[in-house]
mmCIF file of C-alpha atoms and ligand atoms in Angstrom:
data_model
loop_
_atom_site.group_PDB
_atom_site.id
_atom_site.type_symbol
_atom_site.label_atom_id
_atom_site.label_comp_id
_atom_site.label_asym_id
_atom_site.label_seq_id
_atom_site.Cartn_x
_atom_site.Cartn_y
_atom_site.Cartn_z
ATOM 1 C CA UNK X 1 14.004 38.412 -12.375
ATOM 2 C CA UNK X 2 17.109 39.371 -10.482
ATOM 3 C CA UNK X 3 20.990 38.575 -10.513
ATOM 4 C CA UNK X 4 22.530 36.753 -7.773
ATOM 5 C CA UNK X 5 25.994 36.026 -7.038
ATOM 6 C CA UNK X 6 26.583 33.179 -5.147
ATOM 7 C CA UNK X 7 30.256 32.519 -2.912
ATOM 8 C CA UNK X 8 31.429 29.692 -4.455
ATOM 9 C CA UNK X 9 34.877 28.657 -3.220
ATOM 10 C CA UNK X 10 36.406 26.289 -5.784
ATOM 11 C CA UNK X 11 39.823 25.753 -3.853
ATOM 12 C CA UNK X 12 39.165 22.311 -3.192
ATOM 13 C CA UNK X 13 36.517 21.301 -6.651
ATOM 14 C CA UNK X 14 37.459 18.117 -9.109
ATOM 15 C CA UNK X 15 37.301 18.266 -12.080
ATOM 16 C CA UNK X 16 35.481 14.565 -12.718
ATOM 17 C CA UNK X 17 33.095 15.967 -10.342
ATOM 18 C CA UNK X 18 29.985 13.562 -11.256
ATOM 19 C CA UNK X 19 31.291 10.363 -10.275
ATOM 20 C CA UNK X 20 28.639 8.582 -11.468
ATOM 21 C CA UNK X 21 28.659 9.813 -14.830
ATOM 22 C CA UNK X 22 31.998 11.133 -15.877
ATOM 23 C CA UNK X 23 30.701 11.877 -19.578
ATOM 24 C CA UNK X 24 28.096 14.432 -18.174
ATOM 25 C CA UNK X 25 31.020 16.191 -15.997
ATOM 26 C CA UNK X 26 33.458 16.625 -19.023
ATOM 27 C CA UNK X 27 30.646 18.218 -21.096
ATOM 28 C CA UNK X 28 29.801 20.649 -18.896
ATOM 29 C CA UNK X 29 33.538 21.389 -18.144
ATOM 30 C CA UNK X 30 33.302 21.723 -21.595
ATOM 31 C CA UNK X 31 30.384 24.142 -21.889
ATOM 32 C CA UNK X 32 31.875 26.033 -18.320
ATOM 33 C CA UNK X 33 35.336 26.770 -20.641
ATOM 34 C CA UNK X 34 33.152 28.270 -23.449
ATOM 35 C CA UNK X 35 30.936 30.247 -20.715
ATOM 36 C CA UNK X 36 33.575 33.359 -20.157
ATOM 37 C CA UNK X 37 33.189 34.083 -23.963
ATOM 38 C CA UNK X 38 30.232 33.044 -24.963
ATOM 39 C CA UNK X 39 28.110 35.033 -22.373
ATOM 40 C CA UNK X 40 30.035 38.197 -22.996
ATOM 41 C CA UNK X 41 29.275 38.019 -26.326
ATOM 42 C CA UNK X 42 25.848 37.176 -25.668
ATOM 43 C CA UNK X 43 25.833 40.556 -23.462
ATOM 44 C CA UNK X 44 26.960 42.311 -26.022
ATOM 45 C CA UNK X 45 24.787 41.077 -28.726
ATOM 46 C CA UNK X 46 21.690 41.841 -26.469
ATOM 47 C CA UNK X 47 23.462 45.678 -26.151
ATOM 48 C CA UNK X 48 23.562 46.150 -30.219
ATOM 49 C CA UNK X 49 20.049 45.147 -29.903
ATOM 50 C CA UNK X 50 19.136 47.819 -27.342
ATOM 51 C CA UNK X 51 18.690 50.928 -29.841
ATOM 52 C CA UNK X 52 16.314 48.810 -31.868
ATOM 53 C CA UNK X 53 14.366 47.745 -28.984
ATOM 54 C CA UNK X 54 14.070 51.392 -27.848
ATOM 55 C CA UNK X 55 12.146 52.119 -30.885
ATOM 56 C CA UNK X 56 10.433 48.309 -31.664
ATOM 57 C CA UNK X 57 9.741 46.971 -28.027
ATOM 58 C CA UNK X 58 11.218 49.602 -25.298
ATOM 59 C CA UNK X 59 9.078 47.147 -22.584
ATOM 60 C CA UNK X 60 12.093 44.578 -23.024
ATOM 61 C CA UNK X 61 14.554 47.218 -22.189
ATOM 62 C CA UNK X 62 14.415 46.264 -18.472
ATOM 63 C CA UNK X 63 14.330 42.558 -19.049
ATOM 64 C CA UNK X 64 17.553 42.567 -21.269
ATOM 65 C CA UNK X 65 19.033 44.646 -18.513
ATOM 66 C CA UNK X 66 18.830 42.160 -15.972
ATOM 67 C CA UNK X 67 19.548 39.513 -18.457
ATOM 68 C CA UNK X 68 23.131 41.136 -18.962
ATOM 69 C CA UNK X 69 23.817 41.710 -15.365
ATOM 70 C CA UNK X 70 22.666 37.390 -14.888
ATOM 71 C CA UNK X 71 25.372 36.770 -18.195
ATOM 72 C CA UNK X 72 27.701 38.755 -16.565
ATOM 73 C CA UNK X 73 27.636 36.653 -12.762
ATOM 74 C CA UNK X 74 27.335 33.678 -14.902
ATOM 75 C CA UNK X 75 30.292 33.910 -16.998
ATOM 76 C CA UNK X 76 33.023 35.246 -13.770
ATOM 77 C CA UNK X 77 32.309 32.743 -11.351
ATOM 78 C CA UNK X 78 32.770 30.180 -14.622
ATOM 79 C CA UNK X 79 36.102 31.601 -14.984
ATOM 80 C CA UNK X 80 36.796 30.802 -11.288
ATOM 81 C CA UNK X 81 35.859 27.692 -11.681
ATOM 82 C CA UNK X 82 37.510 26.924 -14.758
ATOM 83 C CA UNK X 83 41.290 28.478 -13.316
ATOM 84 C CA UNK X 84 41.151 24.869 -10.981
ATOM 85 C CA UNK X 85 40.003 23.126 -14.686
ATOM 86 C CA UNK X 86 42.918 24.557 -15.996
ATOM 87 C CA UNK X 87 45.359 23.571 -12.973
ATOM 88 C CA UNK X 88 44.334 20.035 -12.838
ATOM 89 C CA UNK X 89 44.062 18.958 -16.880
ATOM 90 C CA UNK X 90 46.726 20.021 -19.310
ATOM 91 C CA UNK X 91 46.154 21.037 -23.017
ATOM 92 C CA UNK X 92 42.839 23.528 -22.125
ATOM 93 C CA UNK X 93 44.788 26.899 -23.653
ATOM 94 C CA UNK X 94 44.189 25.768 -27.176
ATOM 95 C CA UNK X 95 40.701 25.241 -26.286
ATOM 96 C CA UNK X 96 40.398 28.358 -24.919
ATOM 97 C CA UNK X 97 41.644 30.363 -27.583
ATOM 98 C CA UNK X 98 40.054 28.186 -30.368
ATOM 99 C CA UNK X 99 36.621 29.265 -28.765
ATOM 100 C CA UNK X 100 37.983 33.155 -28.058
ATOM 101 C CA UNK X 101 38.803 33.459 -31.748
ATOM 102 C CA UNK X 102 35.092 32.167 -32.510
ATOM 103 C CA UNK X 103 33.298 34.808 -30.765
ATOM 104 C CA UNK X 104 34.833 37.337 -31.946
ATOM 105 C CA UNK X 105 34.338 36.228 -35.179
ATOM 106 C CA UNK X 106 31.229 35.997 -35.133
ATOM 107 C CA UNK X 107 30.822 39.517 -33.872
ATOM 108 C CA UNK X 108 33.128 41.080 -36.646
ATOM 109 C CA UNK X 109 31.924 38.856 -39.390
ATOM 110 C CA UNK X 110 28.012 38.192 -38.907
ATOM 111 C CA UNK X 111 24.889 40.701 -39.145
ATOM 112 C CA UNK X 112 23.027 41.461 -35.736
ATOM 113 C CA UNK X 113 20.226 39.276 -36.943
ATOM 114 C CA UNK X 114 22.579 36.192 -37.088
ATOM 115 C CA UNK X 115 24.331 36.798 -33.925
ATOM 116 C CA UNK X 116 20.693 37.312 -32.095
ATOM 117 C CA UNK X 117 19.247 33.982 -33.708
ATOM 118 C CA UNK X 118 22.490 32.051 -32.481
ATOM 119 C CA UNK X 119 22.007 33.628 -28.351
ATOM 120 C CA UNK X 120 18.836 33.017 -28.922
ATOM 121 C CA UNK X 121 19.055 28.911 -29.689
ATOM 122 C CA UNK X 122 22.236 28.682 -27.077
ATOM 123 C CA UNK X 123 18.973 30.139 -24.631
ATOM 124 C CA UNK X 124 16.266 27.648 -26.108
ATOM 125 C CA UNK X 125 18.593 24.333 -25.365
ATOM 126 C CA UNK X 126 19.754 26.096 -22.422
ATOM 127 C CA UNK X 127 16.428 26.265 -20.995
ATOM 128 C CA UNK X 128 15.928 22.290 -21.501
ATOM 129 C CA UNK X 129 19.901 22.196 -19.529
ATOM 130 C CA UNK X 130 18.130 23.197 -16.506
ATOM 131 C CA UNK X 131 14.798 21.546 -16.753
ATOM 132 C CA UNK X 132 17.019 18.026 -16.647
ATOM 133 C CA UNK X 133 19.722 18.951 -14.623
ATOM 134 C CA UNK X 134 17.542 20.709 -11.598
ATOM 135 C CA UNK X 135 14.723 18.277 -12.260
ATOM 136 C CA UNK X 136 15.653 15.028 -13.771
ATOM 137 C CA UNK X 137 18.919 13.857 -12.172
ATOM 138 C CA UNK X 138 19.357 13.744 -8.779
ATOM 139 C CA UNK X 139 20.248 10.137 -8.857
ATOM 140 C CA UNK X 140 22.684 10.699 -11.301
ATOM 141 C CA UNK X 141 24.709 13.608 -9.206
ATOM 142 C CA UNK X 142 24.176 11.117 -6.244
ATOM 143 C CA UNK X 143 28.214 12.527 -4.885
ATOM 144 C CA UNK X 144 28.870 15.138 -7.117
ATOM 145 C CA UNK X 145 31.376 17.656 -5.794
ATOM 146 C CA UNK X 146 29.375 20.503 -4.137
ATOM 147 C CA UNK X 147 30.964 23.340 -4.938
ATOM 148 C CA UNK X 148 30.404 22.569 -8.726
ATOM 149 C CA UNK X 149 27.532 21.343 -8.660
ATOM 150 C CA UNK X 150 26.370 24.233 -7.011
ATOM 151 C CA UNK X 151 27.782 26.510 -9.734
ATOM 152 C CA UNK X 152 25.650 24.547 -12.574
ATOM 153 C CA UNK X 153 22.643 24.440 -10.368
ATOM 154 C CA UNK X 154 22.758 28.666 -9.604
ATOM 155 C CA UNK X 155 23.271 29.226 -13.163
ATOM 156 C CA UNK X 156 20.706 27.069 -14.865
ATOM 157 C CA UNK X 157 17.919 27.992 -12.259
ATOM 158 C CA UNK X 158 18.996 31.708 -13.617
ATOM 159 C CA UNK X 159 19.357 30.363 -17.027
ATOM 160 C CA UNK X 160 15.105 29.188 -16.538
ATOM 161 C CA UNK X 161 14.256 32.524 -15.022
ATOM 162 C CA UNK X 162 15.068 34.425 -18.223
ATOM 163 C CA UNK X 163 13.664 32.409 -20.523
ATOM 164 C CA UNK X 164 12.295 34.594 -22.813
ATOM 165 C CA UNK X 165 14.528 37.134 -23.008
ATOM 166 C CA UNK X 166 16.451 36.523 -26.654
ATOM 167 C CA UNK X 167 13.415 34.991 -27.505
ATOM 168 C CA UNK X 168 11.446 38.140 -27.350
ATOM 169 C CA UNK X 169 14.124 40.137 -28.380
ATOM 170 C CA UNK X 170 15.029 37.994 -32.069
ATOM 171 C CA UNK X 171 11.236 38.376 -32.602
ATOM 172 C CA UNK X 172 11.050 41.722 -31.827
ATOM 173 C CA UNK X 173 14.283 42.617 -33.897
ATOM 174 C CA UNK X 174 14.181 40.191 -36.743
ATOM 175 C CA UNK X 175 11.428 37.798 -36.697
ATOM 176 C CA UNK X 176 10.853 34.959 -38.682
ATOM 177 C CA UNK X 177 10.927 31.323 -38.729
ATOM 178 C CA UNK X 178 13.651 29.950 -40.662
ATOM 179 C CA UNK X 179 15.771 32.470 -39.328
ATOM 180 C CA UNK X 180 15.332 31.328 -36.170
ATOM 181 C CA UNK X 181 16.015 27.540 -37.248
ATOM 182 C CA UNK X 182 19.202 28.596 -38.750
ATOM 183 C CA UNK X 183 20.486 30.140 -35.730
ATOM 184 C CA UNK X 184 19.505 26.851 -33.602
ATOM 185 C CA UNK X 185 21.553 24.961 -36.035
ATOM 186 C CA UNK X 186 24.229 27.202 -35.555
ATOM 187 C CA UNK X 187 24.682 27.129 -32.075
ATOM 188 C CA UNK X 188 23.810 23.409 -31.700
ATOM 189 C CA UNK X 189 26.408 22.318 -34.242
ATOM 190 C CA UNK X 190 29.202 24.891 -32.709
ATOM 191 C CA UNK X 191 28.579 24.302 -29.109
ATOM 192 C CA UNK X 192 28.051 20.304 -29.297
ATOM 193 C CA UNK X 193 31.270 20.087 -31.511
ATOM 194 C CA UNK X 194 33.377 21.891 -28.927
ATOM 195 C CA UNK X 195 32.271 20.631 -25.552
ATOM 196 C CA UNK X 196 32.103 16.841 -27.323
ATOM 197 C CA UNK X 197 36.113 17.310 -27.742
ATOM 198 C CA UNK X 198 37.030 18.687 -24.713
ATOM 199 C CA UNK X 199 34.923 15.886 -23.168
ATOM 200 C CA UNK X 200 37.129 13.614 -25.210
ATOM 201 C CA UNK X 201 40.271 15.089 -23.821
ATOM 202 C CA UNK X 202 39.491 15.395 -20.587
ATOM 203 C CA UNK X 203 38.084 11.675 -20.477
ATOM 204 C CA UNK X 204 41.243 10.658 -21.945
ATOM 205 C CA UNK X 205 43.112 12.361 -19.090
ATOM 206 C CA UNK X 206 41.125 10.704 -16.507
ATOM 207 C CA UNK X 207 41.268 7.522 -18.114
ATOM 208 C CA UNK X 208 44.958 7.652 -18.283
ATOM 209 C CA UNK X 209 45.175 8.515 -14.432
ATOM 210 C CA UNK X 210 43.457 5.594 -13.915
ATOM 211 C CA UNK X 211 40.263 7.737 -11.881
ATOM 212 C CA UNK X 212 37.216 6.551 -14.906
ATOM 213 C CA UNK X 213 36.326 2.645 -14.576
ATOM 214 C CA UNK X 214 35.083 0.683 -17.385
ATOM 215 C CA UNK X 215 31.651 -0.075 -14.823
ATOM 216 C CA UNK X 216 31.115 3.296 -14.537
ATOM 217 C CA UNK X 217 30.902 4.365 -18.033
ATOM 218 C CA UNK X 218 28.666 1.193 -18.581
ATOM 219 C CA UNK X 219 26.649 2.291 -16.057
ATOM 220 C CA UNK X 220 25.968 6.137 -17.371
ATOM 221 C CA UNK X 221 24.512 5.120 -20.587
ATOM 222 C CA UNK X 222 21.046 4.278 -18.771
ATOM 223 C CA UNK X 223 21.613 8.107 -17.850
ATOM 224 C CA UNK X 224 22.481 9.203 -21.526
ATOM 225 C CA UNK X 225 19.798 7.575 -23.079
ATOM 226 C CA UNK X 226 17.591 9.084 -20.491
ATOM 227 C CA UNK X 227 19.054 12.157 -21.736
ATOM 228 C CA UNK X 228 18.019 11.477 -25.412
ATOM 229 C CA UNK X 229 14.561 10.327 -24.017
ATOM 230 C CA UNK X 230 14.069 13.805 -22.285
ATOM 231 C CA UNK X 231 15.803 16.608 -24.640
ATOM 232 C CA UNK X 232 14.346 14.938 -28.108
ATOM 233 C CA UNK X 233 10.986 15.891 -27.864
ATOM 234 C CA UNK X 234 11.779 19.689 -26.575
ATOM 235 C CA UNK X 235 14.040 20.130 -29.188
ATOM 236 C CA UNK X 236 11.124 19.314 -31.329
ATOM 237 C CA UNK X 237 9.149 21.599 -30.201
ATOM 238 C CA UNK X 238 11.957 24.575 -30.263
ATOM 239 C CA UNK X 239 11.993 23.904 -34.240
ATOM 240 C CA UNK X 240 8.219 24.314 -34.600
ATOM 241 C CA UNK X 241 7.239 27.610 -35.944
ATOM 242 C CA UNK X 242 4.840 28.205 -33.018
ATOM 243 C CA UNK X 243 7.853 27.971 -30.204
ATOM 244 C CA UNK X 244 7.347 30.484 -27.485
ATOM 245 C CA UNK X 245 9.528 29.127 -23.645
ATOM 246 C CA UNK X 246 6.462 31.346 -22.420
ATOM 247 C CA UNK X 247 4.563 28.985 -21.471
ATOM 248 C CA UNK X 248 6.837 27.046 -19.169
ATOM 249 C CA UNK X 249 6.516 27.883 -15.346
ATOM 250 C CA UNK X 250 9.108 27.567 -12.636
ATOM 251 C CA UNK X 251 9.186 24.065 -11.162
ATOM 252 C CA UNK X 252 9.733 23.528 -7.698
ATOM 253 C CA UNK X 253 13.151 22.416 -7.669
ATOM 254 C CA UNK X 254 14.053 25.360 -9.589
ATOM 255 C CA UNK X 255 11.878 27.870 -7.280
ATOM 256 C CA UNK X 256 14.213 25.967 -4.423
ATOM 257 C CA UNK X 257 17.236 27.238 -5.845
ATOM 258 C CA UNK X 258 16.453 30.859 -7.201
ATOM 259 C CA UNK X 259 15.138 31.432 -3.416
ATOM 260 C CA UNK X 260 18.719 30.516 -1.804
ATOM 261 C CA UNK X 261 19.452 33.711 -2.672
ATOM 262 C CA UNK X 262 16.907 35.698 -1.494
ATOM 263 C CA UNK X 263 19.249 37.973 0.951
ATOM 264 C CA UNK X 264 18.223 39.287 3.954
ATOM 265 C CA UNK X 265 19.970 42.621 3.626
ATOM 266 C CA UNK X 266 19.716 43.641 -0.248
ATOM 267 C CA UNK X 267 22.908 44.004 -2.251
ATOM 268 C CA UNK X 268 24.253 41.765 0.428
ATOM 269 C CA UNK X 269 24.700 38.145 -1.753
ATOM 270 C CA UNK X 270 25.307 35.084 0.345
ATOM 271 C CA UNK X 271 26.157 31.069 -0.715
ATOM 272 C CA UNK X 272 22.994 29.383 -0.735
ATOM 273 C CA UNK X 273 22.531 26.198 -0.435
ATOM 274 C CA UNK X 274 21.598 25.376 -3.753
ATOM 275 C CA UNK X 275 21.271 21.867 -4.077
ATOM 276 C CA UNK X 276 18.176 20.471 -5.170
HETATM 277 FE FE1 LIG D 1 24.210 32.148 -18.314
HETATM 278 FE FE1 LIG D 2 21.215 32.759 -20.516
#
């Protein structure tokens, strides 16, 4: 595992940037306006944990460092991305602070155990994210505006590579099955409620300015219910008791994208070309 920072340059990047499935776009716009608080929080989750893990599992101390530093690229070049969200669709600020107030919430309010089962089910549905969106849909981001789609491919290849991080680190710091569930629950319910209405508003937007056909929405649902077809049996499996993302390996398409980044000088990041 290591963190790379690709050179994205978002000065010219839509908004409605999958043209051939608008709905898909909007969520993830959603998701990318939640990123620059949700991953800071996740980093500093992971950082309450670290006394624990000095005592319980000091071999994960590494691992979570890494993590952080992947959380950390993650969530700035988000924010980049999301200042040309915020210049071309009005009404994102009370989004934006909605989410804010959330986070911090949930570190002032909730116990450490809480907070570590929610990263860890944002990280279990995150890891399915990049299986489908690195593996499953190239047809489907047939025209998709580079620079963004490079920013969701470099993040959920990164997103696969650490896995197991929270994973290890919930069991290692508070273990136990239900637990888990309830923090899957948690995130699931927060993160699909949010990034379903800013889908809705920036939809609406599009819709308005005349840029979202009636065809083209038709034509997506063969992509959403290959969606459902692909993420309802790995949810599944994330609420058995037995869950470990162990097992999975790095597929090729993913391998492809990690290794765009391979610099030839280290500490020396460059723009790869990410594209599956
Ligand atoms: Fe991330
Ligand atoms: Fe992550």
């Amino acid at each position: 595992m290591r963190a790379r920072l690709p050179r994205i340059d978002f000065g010219r990047a839509d908004g409605l940037w999958i043209p051939r499935w608008p709905q898909l776009a909007h969520r993830l716009n959603g998701a990318s306006l939640l990123l620059p608080h949700l991953e800071p929080y996740l980093i500093r989750v992971m950082k309450q944990a670290r006394p624990i893990l000095a005592d319980a599992a000091p071999g994960l101390l590494a691992d979570v460092d890494v993590f952080n530093r992947q959380e950390a690229n993650h969530y700035r070049v988000h924010a980049a991305y999301n200042r040309a969200l915020f210049e071309q669709y009005p009404g994102l600020e009370a989004f934006d602070a909605e989410i804010k107030a959330d986070f911090e919430r949930f570190l002032s309010e909730e116990s450490l155990e809480w907070n570590l089962a929610y990263c860890e089910g944002f990280e279990c549905s995150g890891l399915i994210s990049s299986e489908f969106f690195l593996q499953e849909i190239d047809d489907a981001l047939e025209g998709a505006d580079p620079a963004v789609r490079e920013l969701w491919s470099w993040h959920l290849a990164e997103e696969f590579e650490h896995r197991n991080v929270t994973h290890d680190v919930l069991h290692a710091v508070a273990p136990g099955w239900l637990h888990r569930l309830r923090g899957f629950r948690a995130f699931g319910a927060h993160l699909q409620s949010f990034t379903d209405r800013v889908r809705d508003h920036l939809m609406a937007i599009d819709r308005e300015r005349g840029r979202i056909e009636d065809a083209v929405l038709e034509a997506a649902r063969s992509f959403e219910r290959r969606e459902r077809r692909f993420y309802a049996p790995r949810i599944a499996k994330i609420l058995m008791p037995w869950y470990s993302p162990h097992a999975r390996r790095v597929q090729p398409a993913t391998r492809r994208v990690l290794d765009a980044y391979v610099d030839a000088a280290p500490g020396t990041p460059r723009r790869g070309n990410a594209t599956p």
